[in-house]
Amino acid sequence: MNPPLTSGTLLITGPTGGLGKAATLAIAHRPAAERPDLLLVGRPGRALAEVARAARAAGATTQEIGCDLARLSDVRLAGRTAAELLATGAVRPLRGLVANAGLAVADTRTASADGYELTFAVNYLAHAQLIGDLWEAFAAPARIVLVGSNTYHQNVFRRMLRVPAAHWADPIELARPAAPAAAPSFEQCGIAYSNSKLAAMYYAHELQRRAPAGISVIVFEPGFMPGTGLSRAHGTAMQRMGRVIERIPGVSSPRKSGPVLASIALDDRWAHLRGGAFVVKDQEREVKPFAQDPQREARLWDATAALLHAAGD
């Protein structure tokens, strides 16, 4: 019989607020026998120290790793730090990784430290770097969960809210910031975010093809969460409105979705899922046909390797 995922360590990015913080604390407050060790990878500072302290107070073995995901050299250092903690036995074997951190940048001309469009760099490239750097450290059975979004396509509700769908292009183009002469727009911000989430979906499918037996890959969509930090790109008024909308039945919030993310990362209920299976709230869903494209997925894999290599030179 395979050991449970809770017998090892779970690494989670973006644990300092919103969904990531809610999931971290939901895990920390589990009974000891159902609680993994935690590696918390997030921007260094007070918020990271506070969530780590809260997790320890609940009884969880917790290590925080300061990392600016907009800087791939920071991500590589975080990967080395995590690998060292695992190798020295400071935490138990790595049985899970939750790629949760994400942002939506209002101005797509904004570049990461490595010169890549910032939304694509943080939401997608940083996680590809981290997973690749820790690939040999995973101890099967293990589970990788990427936080995705239904914004990769547009339905009636998203059309009413003017939330644009992904406009896929070659990944090298997606990684390029908008031209300096381009005017910032809500639409371009939304497209960049949706593209980064479609990239995560394509990556999940290709990652599963290359994964050894015992490592499963899942994409989790927590549902529409209008009050989270992602809305900060659209100003405080949007965030205030989001917190009001959260009270409507059926609308998600970190309080509701955090424990679900924790469950998907750890519990036997989800053990049958692999291949980049798409879970919306707490139900597996089919994706649109264009969101499963082996040619795009193979091209993304190769382009990602080239982009990460260029940033490491």
PDB file of N, CA and C in Angstrom, residues 3 6 25 32 52 123 150 174 177 218 232 241 253 281:
ATOM      1  N   PRO A   3       2.089   5.006   0.805  1.00  0.00           N
ATOM      2  CA  PRO A   3       1.899   5.900   1.951  1.00  0.00           C
ATOM      3  C   PRO A   3       0.983   7.054   1.568  1.00  0.00           C
ATOM      4  N   THR A   6      -0.270  12.791   3.058  1.00  0.00           N
ATOM      5  CA  THR A   6      -0.112  13.545   4.301  1.00  0.00           C
ATOM      6  C   THR A   6       1.084  13.072   5.122  1.00  0.00           C
ATOM      7  N   LEU A  25      -3.647  27.485   6.061  1.00  0.00           N
ATOM      8  CA  LEU A  25      -4.165  27.391   7.427  1.00  0.00           C
ATOM      9  C   LEU A  25      -5.146  26.232   7.576  1.00  0.00           C
ATOM     10  N   ALA A  32      -3.072  15.954  13.498  1.00  0.00           N
ATOM     11  CA  ALA A  32      -1.660  15.679  13.233  1.00  0.00           C
ATOM     12  C   ALA A  32      -1.464  14.547  12.243  1.00  0.00           C
ATOM     13  N   ALA A  52       3.481  31.668   8.463  1.00  0.00           N
ATOM     14  CA  ALA A  52       4.295  30.549   8.947  1.00  0.00           C
ATOM     15  C   ALA A  52       4.142  30.390  10.453  1.00  0.00           C
ATOM     16  N   ASN A 123       2.762  33.826 -13.113  1.00  0.00           N
ATOM     17  CA  ASN A 123       1.719  32.795 -13.083  1.00  0.00           C
ATOM     18  C   ASN A 123       2.168  31.491 -13.718  1.00  0.00           C
ATOM     19  N   ASN A 150     -11.148  29.334 -15.305  1.00  0.00           N
ATOM     20  CA  ASN A 150     -12.066  29.161 -16.428  1.00  0.00           C
ATOM     21  C   ASN A 150     -12.027  30.333 -17.395  1.00  0.00           C
ATOM     22  N   LEU A 174       4.032  35.336 -26.091  1.00  0.00           N
ATOM     23  CA  LEU A 174       3.304  35.577 -24.849  1.00  0.00           C
ATOM     24  C   LEU A 174       4.226  36.092 -23.750  1.00  0.00           C
ATOM     25  N   PRO A 177       6.819  41.471 -23.227  1.00  0.00           N
ATOM     26  CA  PRO A 177       5.961  42.586 -22.797  1.00  0.00           C
ATOM     27  C   PRO A 177       5.428  43.367 -23.994  1.00  0.00           C
ATOM     28  N   ILE A 218      -2.900  17.862 -11.525  1.00  0.00           N
ATOM     29  CA  ILE A 218      -4.295  18.318 -11.511  1.00  0.00           C
ATOM     30  C   ILE A 218      -4.307  19.835 -11.675  1.00  0.00           C
ATOM     31  N   ARG A 232      -6.547  43.673  -7.458  1.00  0.00           N
ATOM     32  CA  ARG A 232      -5.850  44.920  -7.139  1.00  0.00           C
ATOM     33  C   ARG A 232      -5.368  45.653  -8.389  1.00  0.00           C
ATOM     34  N   MET A 241     -16.064  46.168  -4.359  1.00  0.00           N
ATOM     35  CA  MET A 241     -17.233  45.578  -5.006  1.00  0.00           C
ATOM     36  C   MET A 241     -17.135  44.053  -4.952  1.00  0.00           C
ATOM     37  N   SER A 253     -14.957  32.224  -2.410  1.00  0.00           N
ATOM     38  CA  SER A 253     -14.125  33.095  -1.585  1.00  0.00           C
ATOM     39  C   SER A 253     -12.973  32.247  -1.070  1.00  0.00           C
ATOM     40  N   LYS A 281     -14.239  24.148  -8.565  1.00  0.00           N
ATOM     41  CA  LYS A 281     -14.758  24.113  -7.197  1.00  0.00           C
ATOM     42  C   LYS A 281     -14.504  22.720  -6.616  1.00  0.00           C
TER      43      LYS A 281
END
